[in-house]
Coordinates of C-alpha atoms in Angstrom, one line a residue:
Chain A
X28 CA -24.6 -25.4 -30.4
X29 CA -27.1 -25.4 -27.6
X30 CA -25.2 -26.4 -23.7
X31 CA -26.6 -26.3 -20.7
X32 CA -24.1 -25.8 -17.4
X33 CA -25.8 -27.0 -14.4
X34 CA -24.1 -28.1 -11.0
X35 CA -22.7 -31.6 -10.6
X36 CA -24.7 -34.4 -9.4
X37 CA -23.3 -37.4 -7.6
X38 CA -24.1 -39.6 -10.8
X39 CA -22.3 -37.5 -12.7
X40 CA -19.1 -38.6 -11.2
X41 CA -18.4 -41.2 -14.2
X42 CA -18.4 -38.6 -16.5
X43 CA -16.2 -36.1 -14.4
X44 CA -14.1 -39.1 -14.0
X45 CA -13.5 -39.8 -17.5
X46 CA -12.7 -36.4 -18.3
X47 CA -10.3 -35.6 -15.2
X48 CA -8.4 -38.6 -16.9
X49 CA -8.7 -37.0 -20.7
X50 CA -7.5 -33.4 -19.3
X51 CA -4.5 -35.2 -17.7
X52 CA -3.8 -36.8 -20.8
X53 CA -3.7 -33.6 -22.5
X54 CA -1.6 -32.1 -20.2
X55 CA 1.1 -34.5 -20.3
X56 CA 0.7 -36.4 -16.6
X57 CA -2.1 -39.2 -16.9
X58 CA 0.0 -41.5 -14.5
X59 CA -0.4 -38.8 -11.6
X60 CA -3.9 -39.5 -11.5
X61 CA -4.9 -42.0 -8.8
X62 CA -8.4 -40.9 -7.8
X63 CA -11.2 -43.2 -7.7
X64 CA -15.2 -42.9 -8.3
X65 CA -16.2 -43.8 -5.0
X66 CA -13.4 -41.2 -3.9
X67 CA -15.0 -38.3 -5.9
X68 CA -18.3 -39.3 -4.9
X69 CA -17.7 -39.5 -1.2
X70 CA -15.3 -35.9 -1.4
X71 CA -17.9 -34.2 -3.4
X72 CA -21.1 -35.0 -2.4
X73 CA -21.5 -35.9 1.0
X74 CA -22.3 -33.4 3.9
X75 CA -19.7 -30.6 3.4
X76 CA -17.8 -31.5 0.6
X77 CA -13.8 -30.8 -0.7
X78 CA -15.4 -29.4 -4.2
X79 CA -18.5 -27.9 -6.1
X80 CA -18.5 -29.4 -9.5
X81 CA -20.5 -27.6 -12.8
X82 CA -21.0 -29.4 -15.6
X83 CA -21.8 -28.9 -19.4
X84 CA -24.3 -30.9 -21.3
X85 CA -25.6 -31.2 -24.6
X86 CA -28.3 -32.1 -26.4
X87 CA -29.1 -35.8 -27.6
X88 CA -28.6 -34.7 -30.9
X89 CA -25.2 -33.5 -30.2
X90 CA -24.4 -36.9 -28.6
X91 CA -20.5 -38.2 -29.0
X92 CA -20.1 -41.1 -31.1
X93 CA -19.1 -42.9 -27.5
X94 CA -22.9 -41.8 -26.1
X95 CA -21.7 -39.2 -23.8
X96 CA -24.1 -35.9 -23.5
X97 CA -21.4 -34.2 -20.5
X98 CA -18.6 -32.3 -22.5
X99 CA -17.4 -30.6 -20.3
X100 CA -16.8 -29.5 -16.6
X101 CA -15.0 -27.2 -13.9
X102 CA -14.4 -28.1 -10.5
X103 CA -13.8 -25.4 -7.8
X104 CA -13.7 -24.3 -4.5
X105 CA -13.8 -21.8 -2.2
X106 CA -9.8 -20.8 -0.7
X107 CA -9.2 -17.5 1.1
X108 CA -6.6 -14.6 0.6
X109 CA -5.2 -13.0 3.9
X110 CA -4.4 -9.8 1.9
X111 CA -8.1 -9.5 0.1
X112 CA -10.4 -12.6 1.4
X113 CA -12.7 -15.2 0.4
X114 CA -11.3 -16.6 -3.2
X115 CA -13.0 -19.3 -5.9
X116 CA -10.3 -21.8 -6.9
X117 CA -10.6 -23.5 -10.0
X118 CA -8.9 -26.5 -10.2
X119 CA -10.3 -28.1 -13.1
X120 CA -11.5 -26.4 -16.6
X121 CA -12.3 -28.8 -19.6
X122 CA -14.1 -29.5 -22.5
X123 CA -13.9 -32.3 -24.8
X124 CA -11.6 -31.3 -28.0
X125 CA -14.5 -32.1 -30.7
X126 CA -17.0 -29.1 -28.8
X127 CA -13.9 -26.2 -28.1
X128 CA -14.4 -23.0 -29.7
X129 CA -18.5 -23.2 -29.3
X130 CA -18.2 -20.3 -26.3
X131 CA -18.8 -24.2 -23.3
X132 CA -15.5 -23.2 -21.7
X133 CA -16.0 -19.6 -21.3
X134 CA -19.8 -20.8 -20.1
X135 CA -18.4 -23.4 -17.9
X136 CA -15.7 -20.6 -16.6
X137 CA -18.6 -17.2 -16.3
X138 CA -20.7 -19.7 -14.2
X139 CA -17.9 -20.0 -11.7
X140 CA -16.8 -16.9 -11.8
X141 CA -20.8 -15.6 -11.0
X142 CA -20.8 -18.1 -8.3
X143 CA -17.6 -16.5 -6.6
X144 CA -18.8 -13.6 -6.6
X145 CA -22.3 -13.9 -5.3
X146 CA -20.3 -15.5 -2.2
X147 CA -18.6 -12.4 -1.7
X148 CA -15.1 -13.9 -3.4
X149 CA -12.6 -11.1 -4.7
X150 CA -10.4 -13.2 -6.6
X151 CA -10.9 -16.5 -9.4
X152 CA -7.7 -18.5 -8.8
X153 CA -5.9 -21.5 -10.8
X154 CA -2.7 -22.8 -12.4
X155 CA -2.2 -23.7 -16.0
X156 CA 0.9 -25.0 -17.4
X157 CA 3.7 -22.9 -19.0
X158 CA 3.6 -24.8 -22.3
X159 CA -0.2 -24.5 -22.4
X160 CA -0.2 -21.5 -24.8
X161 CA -4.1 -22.0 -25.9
X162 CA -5.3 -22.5 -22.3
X163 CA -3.0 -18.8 -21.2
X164 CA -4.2 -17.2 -24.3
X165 CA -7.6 -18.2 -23.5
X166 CA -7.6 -16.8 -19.7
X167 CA -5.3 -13.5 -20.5
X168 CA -7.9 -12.5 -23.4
X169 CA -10.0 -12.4 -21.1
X170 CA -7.7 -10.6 -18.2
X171 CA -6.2 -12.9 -16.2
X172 CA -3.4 -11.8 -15.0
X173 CA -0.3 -14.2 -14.4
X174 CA 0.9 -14.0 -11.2
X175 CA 3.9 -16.2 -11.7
X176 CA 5.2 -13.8 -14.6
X177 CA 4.1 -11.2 -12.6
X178 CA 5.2 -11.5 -9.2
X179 CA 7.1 -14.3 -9.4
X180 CA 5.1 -17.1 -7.2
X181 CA 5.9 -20.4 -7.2
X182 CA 4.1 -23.3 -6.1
X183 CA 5.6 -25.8 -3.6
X184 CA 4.5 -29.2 -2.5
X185 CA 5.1 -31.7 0.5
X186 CA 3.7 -35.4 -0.2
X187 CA 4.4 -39.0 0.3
X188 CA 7.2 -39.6 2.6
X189 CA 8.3 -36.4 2.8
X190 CA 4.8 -35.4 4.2
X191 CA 4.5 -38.1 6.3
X192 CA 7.8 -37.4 8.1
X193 CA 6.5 -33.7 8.7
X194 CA 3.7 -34.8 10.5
X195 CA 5.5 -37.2 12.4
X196 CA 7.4 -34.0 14.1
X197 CA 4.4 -32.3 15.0
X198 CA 5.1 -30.2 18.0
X199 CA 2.4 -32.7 20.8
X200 CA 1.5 -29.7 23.0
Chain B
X21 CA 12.6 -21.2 23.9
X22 CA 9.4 -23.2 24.8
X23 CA 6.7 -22.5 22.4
X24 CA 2.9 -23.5 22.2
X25 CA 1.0 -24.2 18.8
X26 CA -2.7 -24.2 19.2
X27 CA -5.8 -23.7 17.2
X28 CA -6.3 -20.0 17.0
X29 CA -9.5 -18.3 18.4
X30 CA -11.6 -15.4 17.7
X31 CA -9.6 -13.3 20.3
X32 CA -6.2 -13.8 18.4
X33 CA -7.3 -12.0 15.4
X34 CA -6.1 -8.9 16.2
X35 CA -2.3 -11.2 16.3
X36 CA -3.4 -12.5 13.7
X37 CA -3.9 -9.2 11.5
X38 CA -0.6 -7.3 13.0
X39 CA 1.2 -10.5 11.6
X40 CA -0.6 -10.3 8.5
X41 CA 0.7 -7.2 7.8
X42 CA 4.4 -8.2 8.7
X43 CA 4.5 -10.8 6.7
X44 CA 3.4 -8.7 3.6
X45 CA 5.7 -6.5 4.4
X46 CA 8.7 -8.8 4.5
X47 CA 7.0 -10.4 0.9
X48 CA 7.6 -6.6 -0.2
X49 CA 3.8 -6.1 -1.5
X50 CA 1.7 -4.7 1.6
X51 CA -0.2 -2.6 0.0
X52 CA -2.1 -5.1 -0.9
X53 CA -3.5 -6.2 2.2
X54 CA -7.1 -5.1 2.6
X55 CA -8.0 -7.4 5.0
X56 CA -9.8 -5.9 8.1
X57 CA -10.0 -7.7 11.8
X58 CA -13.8 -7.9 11.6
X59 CA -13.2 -9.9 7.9
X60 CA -11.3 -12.5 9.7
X61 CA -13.4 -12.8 12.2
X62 CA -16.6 -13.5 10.5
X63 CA -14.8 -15.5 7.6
X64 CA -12.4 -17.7 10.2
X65 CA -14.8 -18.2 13.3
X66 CA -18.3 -18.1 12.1
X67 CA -19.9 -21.8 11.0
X68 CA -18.7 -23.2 7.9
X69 CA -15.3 -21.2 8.2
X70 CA -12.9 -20.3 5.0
X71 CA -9.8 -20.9 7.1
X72 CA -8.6 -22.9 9.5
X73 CA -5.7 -21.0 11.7
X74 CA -2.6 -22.0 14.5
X75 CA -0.5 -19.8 16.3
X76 CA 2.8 -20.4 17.9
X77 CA 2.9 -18.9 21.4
X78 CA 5.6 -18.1 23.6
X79 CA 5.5 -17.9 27.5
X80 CA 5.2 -14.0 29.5
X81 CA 9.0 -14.0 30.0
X82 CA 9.8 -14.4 26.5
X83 CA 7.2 -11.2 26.0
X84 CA 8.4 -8.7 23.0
X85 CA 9.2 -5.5 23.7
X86 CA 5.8 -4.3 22.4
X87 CA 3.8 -6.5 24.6
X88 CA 3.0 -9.8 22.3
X89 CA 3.6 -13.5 23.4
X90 CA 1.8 -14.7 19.7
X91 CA 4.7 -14.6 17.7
X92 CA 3.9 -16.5 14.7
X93 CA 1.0 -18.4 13.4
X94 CA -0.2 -20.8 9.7
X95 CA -3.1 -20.1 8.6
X96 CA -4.2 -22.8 5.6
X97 CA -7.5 -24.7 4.5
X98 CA -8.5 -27.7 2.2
X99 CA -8.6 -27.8 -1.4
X100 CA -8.8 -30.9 -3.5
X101 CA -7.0 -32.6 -6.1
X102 CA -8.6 -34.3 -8.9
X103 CA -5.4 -36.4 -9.5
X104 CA -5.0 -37.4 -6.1
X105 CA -7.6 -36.0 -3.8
X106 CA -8.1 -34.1 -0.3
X107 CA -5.3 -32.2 -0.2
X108 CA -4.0 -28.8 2.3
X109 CA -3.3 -25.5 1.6
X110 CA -1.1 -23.3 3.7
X111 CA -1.6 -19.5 2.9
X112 CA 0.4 -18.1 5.5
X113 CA 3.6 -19.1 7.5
X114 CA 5.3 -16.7 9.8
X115 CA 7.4 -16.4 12.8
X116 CA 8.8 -12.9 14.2
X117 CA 12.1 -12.2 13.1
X118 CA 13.2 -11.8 16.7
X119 CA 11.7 -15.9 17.3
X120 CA 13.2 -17.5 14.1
X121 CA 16.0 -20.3 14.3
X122 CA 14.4 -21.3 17.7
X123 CA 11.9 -24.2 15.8
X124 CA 8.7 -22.4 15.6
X125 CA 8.3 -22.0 11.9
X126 CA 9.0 -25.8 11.9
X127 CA 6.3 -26.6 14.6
X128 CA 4.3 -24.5 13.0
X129 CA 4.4 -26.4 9.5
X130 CA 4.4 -29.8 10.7
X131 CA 1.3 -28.9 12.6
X132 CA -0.5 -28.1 9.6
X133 CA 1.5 -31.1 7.6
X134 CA -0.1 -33.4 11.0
X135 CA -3.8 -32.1 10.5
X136 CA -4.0 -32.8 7.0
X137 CA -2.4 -36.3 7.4
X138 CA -5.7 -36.6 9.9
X139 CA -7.5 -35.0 7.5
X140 CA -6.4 -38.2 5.0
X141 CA -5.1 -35.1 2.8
X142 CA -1.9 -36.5 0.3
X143 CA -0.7 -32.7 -0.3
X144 CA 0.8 -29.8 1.1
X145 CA 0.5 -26.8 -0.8
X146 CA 1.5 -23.2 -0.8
X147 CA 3.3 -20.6 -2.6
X148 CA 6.3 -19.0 -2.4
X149 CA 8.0 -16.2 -4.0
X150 CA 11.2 -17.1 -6.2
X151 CA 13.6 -13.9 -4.5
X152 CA 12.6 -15.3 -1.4
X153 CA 15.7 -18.0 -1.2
X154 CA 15.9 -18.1 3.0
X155 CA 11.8 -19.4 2.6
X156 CA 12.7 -21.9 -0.4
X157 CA 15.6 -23.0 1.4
X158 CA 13.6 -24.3 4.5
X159 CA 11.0 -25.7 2.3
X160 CA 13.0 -27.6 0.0
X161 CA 15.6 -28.6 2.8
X162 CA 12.4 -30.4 4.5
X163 CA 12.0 -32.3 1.1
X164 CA 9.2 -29.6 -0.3
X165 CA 9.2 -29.9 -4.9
X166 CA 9.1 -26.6 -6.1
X167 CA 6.6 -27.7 -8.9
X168 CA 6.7 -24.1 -11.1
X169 CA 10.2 -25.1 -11.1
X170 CA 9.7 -28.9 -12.0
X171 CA 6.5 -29.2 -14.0
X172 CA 6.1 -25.7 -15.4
X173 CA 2.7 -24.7 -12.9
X174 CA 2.0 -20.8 -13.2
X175 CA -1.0 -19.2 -10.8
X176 CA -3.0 -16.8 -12.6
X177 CA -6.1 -15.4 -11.1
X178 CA -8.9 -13.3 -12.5
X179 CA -10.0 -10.0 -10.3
X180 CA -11.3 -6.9 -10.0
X181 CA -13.2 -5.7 -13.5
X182 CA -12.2 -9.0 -15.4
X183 CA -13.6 -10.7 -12.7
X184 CA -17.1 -8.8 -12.5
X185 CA -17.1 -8.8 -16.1
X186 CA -17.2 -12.7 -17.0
X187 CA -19.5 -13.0 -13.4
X188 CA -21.7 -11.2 -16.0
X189 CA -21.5 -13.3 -19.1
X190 CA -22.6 -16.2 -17.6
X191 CA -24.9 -18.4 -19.5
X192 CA -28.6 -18.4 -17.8
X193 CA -30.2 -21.8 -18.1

């Protein structure tokens, strides 16, 4: 099947909407999601933006039976490592069940990966869930490497009140 | 002890790097820092920087034996959430063993925790490893989720060779 990944427009936002909501389904969490299309829009495509989105499209023949043309997406952006440097962080990999295994998610992941490294990036970052044994095989086929097995990081999170309090006790000098 | 966190500038890079390596070296992997000063420099302090950096500074009197009054600094940035948004990132947090208990770590984070909040961020993000129980302890104890614990996250990142490699196989169009 012919795709095309091209960069994110902001009227693409419905469709990167709809499918940050069907990739939370399928990883168990839907109700954490709480973004908004006017929040997307305005933190991706306004004068220096939060994220760079890529997205993949098919053909009008290859249309859903819902009418969409965008399968599938990946939403990154640039972090940096104070051992190694700049670093590409994916956040976001997905494509829509009925076009897997037709080579869009290693497209949509290749294109992000040549854009890291064109801006000098030394490292392709993300998180996927333990129980998400397609998505690790997927990556470690083709080399990731786990750093949670590995090394043994964990990932840690203030929010809500708990973030709010923090800030409260901000040192004012 | 009194203390000052500020912004760090170009000039503290070479505190900046010396910490680095510390902290690396408490963390147990420092061989892989690769990092160089003039790195830091162009990716922290030129337009359109990778990083965002603060440094906790201590007055002439409290001087270390080897000469250096910054004893600690957080460097972080801002990634983005597609469940909830604008969100900060802290890579590094450190404090010279000879300045912890006194606050300083604490300033330090609540610093960052305060910029985000400005920054209308809803996270605060970083990574820690699992041996290291005195750094979990002071996260969690300030109401931090450990969410490889909780949800089942894992990092894995792509680099070196598999990184080049799928840079390669991206699709042209």
């Amino acid at each position: 099947m012919n795709f095309k990944v091209r960069a994110a427009r902001k009227e693409d936002c419905k469709d990167i909407s709809r499918m940050i909501m069907e990739l939370a389904v399928y990883e168990k969490m839907p109700e954490q999601v709480k973004i908004s299309n006017e929040e997307l829009e305005r933190d991706g495509f306004s004068p220096n933006p939060f994220f760079q989105c890529l997205i993949a499209e098919v053909s009008d023949e290859n249309m859903t039976t819902d009418g969409y043309t965008v399968v599938g997406y990946a939403l990154y952006f640039y972090t940096y490592s104070t051992w190694e440097g700049r670093s590409v962080f994916m956040e976001d990999l997905y494509v829509m069940p009925d076009f897997r295994g037709k080579g869009i998610g290693k497209g949509l992941l290749a294109k992000v990966a040549q854009v890291g490294v064109e801006k000098q990036c030394v490292r392709l970052q993300f998180s996927v869930l333990e129980w998400n044994k397609p998505s690790l095989d997927f990556y470690i086929a083709k080399g990731a490497v786990d750093l949670t097995a590995k090394e043994g990081w964990h990932n840690l999170r203030f929010y809500g009140q708990a973030l709010d309090q923090l800030a409260k006790e901000a040192p004012n000098n």
